[in-house]
Every structure is written in structure tokens, then in C-alpha cells.
CSV table of C-alpha atoms and ligand atoms in Angstrom, one decimal:
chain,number,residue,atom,x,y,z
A,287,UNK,CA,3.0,23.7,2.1
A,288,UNK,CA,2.0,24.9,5.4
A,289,UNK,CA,4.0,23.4,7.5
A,290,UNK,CA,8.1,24.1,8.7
A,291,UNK,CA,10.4,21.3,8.6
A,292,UNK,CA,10.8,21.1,12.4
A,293,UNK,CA,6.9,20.2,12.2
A,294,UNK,CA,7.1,17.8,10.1
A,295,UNK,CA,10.3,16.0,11.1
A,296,UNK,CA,8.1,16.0,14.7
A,297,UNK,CA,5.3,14.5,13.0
A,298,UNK,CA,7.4,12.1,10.6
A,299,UNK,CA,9.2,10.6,14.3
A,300,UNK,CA,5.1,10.4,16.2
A,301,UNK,CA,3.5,8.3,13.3
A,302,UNK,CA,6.9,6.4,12.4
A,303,UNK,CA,7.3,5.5,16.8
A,304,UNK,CA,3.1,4.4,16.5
A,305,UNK,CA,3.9,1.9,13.4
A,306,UNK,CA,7.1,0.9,15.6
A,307,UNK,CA,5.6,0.4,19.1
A,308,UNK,CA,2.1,-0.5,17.4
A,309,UNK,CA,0.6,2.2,19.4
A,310,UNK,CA,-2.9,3.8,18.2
A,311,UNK,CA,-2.7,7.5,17.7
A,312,UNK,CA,-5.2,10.2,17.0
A,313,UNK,CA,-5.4,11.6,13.6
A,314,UNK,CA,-2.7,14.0,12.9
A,315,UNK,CA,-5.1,16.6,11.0
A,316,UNK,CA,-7.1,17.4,14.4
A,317,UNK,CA,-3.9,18.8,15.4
A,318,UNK,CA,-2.5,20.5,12.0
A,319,UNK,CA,-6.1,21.3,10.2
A,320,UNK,CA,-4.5,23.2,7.6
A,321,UNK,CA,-1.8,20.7,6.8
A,322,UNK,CA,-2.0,19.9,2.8
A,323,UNK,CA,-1.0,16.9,0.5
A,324,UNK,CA,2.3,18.5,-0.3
A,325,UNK,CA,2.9,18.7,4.0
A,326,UNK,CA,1.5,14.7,3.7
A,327,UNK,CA,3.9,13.4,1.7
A,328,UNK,CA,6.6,15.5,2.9
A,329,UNK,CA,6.0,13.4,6.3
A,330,UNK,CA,5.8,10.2,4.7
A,331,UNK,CA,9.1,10.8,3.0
A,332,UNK,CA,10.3,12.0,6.0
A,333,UNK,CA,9.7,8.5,7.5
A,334,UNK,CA,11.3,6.8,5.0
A,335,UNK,CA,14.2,8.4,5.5
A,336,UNK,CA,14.2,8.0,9.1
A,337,UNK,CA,13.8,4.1,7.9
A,338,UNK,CA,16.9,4.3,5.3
A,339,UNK,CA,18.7,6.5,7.4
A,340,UNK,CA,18.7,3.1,9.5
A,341,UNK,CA,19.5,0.8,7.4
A,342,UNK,CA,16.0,-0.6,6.5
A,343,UNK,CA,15.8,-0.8,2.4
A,344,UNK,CA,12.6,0.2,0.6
A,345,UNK,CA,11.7,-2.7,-1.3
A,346,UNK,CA,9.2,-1.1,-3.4
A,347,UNK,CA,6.1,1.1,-3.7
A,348,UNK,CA,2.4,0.6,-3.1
A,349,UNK,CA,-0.7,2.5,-4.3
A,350,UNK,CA,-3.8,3.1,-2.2
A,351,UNK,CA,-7.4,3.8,-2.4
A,352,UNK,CA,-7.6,2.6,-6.0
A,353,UNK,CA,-10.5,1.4,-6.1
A,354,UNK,CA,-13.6,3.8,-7.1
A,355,UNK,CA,-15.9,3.0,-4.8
A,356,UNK,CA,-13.3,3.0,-1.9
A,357,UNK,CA,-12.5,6.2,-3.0
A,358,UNK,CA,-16.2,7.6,-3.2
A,359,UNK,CA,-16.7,6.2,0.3
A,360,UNK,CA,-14.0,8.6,1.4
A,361,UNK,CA,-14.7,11.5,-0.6
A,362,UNK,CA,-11.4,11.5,-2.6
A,363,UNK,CA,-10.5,11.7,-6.2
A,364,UNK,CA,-7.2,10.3,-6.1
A,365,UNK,CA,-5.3,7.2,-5.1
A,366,UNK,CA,-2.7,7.5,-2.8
A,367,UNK,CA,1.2,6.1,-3.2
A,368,UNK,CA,3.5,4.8,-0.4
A,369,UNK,CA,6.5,2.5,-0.2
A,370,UNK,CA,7.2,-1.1,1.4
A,371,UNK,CA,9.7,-1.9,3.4
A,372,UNK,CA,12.4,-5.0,3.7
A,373,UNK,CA,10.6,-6.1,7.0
A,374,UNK,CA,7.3,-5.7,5.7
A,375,UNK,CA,7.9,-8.9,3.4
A,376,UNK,CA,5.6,-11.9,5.3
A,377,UNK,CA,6.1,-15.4,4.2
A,378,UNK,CA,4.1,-17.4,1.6
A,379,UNK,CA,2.7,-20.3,3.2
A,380,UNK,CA,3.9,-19.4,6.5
A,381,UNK,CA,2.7,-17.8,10.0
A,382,UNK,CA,2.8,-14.4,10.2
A,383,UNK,CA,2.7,-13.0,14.0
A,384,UNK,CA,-0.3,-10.8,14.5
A,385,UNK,CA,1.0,-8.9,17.9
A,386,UNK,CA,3.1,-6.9,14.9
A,387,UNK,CA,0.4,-4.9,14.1
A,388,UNK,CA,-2.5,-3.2,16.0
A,389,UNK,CA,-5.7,-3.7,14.0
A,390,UNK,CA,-4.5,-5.6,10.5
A,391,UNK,CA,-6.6,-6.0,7.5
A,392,UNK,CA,-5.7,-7.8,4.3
A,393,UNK,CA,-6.4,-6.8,0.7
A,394,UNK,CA,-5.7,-9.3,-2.4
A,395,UNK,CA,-4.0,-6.8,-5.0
A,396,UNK,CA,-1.9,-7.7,-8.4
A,397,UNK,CA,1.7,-7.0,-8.1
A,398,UNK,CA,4.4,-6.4,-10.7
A,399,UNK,CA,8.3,-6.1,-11.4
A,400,UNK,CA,9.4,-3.3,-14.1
A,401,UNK,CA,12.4,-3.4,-16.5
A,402,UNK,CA,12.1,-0.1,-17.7
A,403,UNK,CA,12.1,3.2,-16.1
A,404,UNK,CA,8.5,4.7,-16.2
A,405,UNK,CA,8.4,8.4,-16.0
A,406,UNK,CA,5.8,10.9,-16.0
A,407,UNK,CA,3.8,13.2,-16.7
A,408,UNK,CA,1.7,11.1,-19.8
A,409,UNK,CA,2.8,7.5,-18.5
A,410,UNK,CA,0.2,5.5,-19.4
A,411,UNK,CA,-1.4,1.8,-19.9
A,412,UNK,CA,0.7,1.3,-22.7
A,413,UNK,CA,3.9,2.4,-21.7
A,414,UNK,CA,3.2,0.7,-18.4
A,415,UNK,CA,2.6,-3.0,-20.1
A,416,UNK,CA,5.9,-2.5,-21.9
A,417,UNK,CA,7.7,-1.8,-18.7
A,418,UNK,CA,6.2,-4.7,-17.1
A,419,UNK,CA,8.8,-7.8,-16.2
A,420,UNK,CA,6.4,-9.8,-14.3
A,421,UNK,CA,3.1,-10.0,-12.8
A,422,UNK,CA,2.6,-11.7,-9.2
A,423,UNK,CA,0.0,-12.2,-6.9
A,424,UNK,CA,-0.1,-10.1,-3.9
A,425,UNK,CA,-1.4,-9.9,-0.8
A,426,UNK,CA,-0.8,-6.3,1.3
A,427,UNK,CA,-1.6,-6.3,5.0
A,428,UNK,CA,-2.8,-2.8,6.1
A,429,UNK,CA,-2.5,-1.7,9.4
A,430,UNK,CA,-3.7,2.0,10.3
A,431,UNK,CA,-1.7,3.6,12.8
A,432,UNK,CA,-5.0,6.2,13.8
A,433,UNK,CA,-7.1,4.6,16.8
A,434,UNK,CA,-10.1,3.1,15.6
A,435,UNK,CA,-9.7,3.7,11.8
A,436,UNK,CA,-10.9,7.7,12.2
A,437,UNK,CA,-8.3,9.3,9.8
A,438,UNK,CA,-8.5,11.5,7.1
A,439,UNK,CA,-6.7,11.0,3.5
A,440,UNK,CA,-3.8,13.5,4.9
A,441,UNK,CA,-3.3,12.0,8.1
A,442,UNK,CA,-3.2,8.1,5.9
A,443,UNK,CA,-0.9,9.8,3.7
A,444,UNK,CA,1.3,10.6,6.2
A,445,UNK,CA,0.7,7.2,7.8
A,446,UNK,CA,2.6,5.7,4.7
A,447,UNK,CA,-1.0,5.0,3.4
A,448,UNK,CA,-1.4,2.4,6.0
A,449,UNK,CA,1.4,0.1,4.6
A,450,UNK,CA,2.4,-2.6,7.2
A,451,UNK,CA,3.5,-5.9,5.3
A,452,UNK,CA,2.9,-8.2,2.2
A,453,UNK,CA,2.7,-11.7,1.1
A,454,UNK,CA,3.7,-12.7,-2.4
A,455,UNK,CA,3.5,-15.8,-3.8
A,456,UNK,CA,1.4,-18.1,-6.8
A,457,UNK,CA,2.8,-17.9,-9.9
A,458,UNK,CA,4.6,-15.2,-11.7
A,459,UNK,CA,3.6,-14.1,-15.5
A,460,UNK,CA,4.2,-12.1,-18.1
A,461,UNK,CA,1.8,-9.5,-18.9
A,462,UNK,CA,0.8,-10.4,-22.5
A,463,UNK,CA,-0.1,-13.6,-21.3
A,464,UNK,CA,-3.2,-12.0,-19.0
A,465,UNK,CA,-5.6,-10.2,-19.3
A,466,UNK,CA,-5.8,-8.1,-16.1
A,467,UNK,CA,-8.9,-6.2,-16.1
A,468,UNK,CA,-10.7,-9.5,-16.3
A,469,UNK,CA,-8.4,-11.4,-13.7
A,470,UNK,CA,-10.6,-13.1,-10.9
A,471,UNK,CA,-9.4,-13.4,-7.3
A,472,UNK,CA,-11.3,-15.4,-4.7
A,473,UNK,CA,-10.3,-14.7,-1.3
A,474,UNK,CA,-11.0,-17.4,1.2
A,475,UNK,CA,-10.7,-16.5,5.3
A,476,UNK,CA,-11.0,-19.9,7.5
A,477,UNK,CA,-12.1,-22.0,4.3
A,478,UNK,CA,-15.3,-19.5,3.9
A,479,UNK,CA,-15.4,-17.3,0.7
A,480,UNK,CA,-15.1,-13.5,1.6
A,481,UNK,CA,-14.0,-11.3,-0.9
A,482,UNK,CA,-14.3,-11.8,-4.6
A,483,UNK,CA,-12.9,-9.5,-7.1
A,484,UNK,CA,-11.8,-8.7,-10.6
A,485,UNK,CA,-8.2,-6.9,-11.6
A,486,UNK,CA,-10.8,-3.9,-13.3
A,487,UNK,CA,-11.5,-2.8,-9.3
A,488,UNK,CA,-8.1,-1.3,-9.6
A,489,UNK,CA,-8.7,1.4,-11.6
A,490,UNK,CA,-10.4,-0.1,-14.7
A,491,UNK,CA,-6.8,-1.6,-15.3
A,492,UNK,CA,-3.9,-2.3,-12.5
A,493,UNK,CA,-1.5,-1.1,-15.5
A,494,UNK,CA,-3.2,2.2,-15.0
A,495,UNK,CA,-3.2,2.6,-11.6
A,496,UNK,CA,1.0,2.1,-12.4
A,497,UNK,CA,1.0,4.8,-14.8
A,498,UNK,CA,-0.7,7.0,-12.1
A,499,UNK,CA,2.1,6.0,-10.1
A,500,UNK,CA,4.4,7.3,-12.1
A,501,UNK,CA,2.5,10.8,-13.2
A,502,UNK,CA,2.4,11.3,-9.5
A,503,UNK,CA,6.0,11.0,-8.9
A,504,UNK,CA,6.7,13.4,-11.9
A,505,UNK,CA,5.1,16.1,-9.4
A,506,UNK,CA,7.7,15.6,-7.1
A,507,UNK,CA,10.1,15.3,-9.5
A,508,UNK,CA,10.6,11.6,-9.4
A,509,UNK,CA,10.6,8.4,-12.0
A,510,UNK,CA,10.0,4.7,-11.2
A,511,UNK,CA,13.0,3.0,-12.0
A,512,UNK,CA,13.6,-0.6,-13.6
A,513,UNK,CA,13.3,-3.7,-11.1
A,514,UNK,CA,10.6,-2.0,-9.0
A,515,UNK,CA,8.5,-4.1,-7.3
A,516,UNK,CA,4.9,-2.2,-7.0
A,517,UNK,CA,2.1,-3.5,-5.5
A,518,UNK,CA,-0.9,-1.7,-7.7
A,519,UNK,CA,-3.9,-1.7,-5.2
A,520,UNK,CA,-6.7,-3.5,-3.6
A,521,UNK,CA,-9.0,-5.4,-5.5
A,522,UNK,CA,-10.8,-6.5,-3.0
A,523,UNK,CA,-12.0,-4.6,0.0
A,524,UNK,CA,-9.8,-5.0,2.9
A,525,UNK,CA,-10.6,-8.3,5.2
A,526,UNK,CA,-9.9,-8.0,9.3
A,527,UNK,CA,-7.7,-10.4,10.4
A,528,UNK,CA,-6.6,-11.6,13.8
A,529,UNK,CA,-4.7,-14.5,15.3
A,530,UNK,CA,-5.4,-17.6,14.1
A,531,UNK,CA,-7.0,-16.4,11.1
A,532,UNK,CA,-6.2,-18.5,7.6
A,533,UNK,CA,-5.7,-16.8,4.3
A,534,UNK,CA,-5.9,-18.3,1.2
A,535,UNK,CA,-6.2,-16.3,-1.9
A,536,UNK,CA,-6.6,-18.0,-5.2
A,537,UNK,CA,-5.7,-15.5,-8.8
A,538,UNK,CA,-7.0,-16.5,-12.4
A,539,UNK,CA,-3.8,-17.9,-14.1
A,540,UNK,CA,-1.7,-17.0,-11.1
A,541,UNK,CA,-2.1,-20.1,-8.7
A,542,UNK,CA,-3.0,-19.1,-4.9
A,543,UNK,CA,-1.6,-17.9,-1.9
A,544,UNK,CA,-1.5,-18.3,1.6
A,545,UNK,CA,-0.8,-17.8,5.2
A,546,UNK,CA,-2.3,-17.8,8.6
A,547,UNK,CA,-1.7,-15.0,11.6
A,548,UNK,CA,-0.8,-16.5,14.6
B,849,LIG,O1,-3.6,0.2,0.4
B,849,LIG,C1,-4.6,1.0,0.6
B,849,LIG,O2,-5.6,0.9,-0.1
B,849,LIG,C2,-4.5,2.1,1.6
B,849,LIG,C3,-5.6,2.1,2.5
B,849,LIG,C4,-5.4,3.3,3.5
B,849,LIG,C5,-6.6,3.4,4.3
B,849,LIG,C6,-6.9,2.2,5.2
B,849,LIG,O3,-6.1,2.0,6.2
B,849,LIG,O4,-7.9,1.6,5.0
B,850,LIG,MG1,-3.3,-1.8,-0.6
């Protein structure tokens, strides 16, 4: 840790007043070069606190960058983990107001409910799919805080790994009735085709990119507990939207979902 905690409360109120007032901010890192992933996260939790500590409630937990290639293309070797919050929930089938973000994007991703407390370190695929209540498809909406996209892994990290909303919806099922690695997802913007994907982007398995989850939270010290809601992870790259913009995602086995920014 390099950083104080008067630092980092400072730079847990900038990013958290950017997401708030949807106001573009420069990458935190040119400022705090030697700031490291234990300093990252310290921020991000620092945000959520700020958030609890006024009354928002953190509806679940997210992982980022879980894709390998989108993690070759920004020279990391690890995902990322953040949380959602209660006002980040969009509705299924409804309009979602794009002047709440700055620049969105949206990412089709797999979702799922536990029963079971997951706990690291050695979580894995297996102990994951036993855990598992429900799978549901998912759609995040990312929304950097850093002007024009130019951040570092730190600086997203601190960002709350870009996390601005999500959209469930389809059809919920168990786990032993899919096979994820070969579920297909067909993401449609304005009736065209954009993005199509496989549940094996995230990962090789979304159940693994869960049970990273949870090994990463054993560093801090931390377990998943039953009746989390995690969304595990893009599987397809992330799609600019704007307003007036249609979304309709359609998931092997899961039905489809939808919404339009207005
Ligand atoms: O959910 C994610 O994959 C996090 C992406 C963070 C970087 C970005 O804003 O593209
Ligand atoms: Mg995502």
C-alpha cells in the first residue's frame, strides 16, 4: 500500500462525485503513479462505503475484464471485481435514460444467484456449480468515469471497474440444466446483429470466473455469501450506446432481453 488513508478517502469522494455528477475525470494514476492494487481497491471500497454509509444497498458483485483477449488488449493478467448497486438495477423491457451516464457501453454477460457461501482460497468450478441457485441473463451497462476511456487497470479499479447499471431479465435456470461454456448470446442493437458470443469468453467457464471471485476476496479476507447476485463478466465486447438506441439480447435456453436508452 502506498497510499495514507486521507489519500484515499480524497480519491474515493473525486471518482465517487464523477459517477454522481457524470463528470469525465482524468485518470487517477497520472496523479498517484505509484499507487498499487491493494491502494485500488482500498478506494473502491472506500466508495462503497461512502454509498452504504448513505443508505444505498449493494445488490451484488461484478467481475471485469474476464475475457482473455480483453485482458491481452490491456496488458493484464487478471480480472477485476466490483459491486452493483440498488440504483444501478435498469428495467427489463423498459427505457433506461441515457443523460445518467456519460459515455455508456453495454456488455451481454451470464448472471447467477448463490445458496451457499463460496470461500476461498481453492474455490473452484465445482464448488461454484454447487453454490449456484439460479442462472439469469444479464446485461451490465459500463460507464467509465476517465475522459475518453484513457485509464489504467488501477485507476478502473478504483472506478468500481466501470460499473454503472444492469438489466436482467429472460428466463432463469438451474445450472445442471446448461451447459455454460457452450451458451450462445446474440446481441442485436437497432434490429442489426452486433455482438455474438459464447459463455467460454468468460474465462473458459463463467463458473470459473465465480470461483476467482471468491479466491480474490480470500485475499482481503472476505467470502461470498448465500443469495449473492454476481454478474460473472462480459461475453461479448462492450457495444456503445446512446439515446434512442434498442437492445435486444437473445441467450441459448435463457429467452432474451431488452431495453432501449432514451
Ligand atoms: O465489466 C467490465 O468488464 C469492466 C470493464 C472496465 C473497463 C471499461 O470500462 O471498459
Ligand atoms: Mg461487465
Amino acid at each position: 500500500m502506498t497510499l495514507d488513508q486521507a489519500t484515499i478517502d480524497k480519491l474515493a469522494e473525486h471518482v465517487e462525485d464523477a459517477e454522481l455528477n457524470r463528470q469525465e475525470i482524468v485518470k487517477i494514476t497520472d496523479d498517484y503513479p505509484d499507487m498499487d492494487w491493494e491502494d485500488a481497491y482500498a478506494i473502491q471500497y472506500a466508495i462503497r462505503a461512502r454509498k452504504e454509509a448513505r443508505g444505498t444497498r449493494i445488490a451484488g458483485l461484478k467481475m471485469g475484464l474476464t475475457s482473455r483477449a480483453k485482458m491481452k488488449q490491456m496488458g493484464v493478467e487478471q480480472p477485476v471485481y466490483g459491486f452493483l448497486t440498488d440504483y444501478g438495477a435498469c428495467p427489463e423491457g423498459g427505457e433506461i435514460d441515457a443523460s445518467r451516464f456519460i459515455h455508456p457501453r453495454v456488455e451481454a454477460e451470464v448472471a447467477v444467484v448463490t445458496n451457499k457461501t463460496l470461500r476461498g482460497p481453492g474455490c473452484h468450478i465445482g464448488a461454484v456449480l454447487a453454490a449456484i441457485d439460479i442462472v439469469l441473463p444479464a446485461v451490465e451497462i459500463i460507464d467509465s468515469r476517465y475522459k475518453d476511456f484513457r485509464f489504467d487497470l488501477k485507476s478502473v479499479v478504483a472506478d468500481n471497474t466501470s460499473a454503472a447499471g444492469y438489466v436482467v431479465g429472460g428466463r432463469s435456470a438451474r445450472p445442471i440444466d446448461l451447459d455454460l461454456p457452450t451458451l450462445g448470446v446474440v446481441m442485436e442493437k437497432n434490429g442489426e446483429i452486433v455482438e455474438l458470443g459464447a459463455g467460454a469468453a468468460v474465462l473458459g467457464h463463467p463458473a470459473a470466473s465465480v470461483a476467482m471471485l471468491a479466491n480474490m476476496m480470500a485475499a482481503r479476507g472476505e467470502e461470498i455469501p448465500a443469495g449473492t447476485f454476481i454478474m460473472t463478466g462480459g461475453i461479448t465486447a462492450a457495444v456503445g450506446v446512446a439515446a434512442g438506441d434498442n437492445i435486444n439480447v437473445r441467450y441459448q435456453d435463457l429467452g432474451s432481453l431488452g431495453f432501449r436508452f432514451v
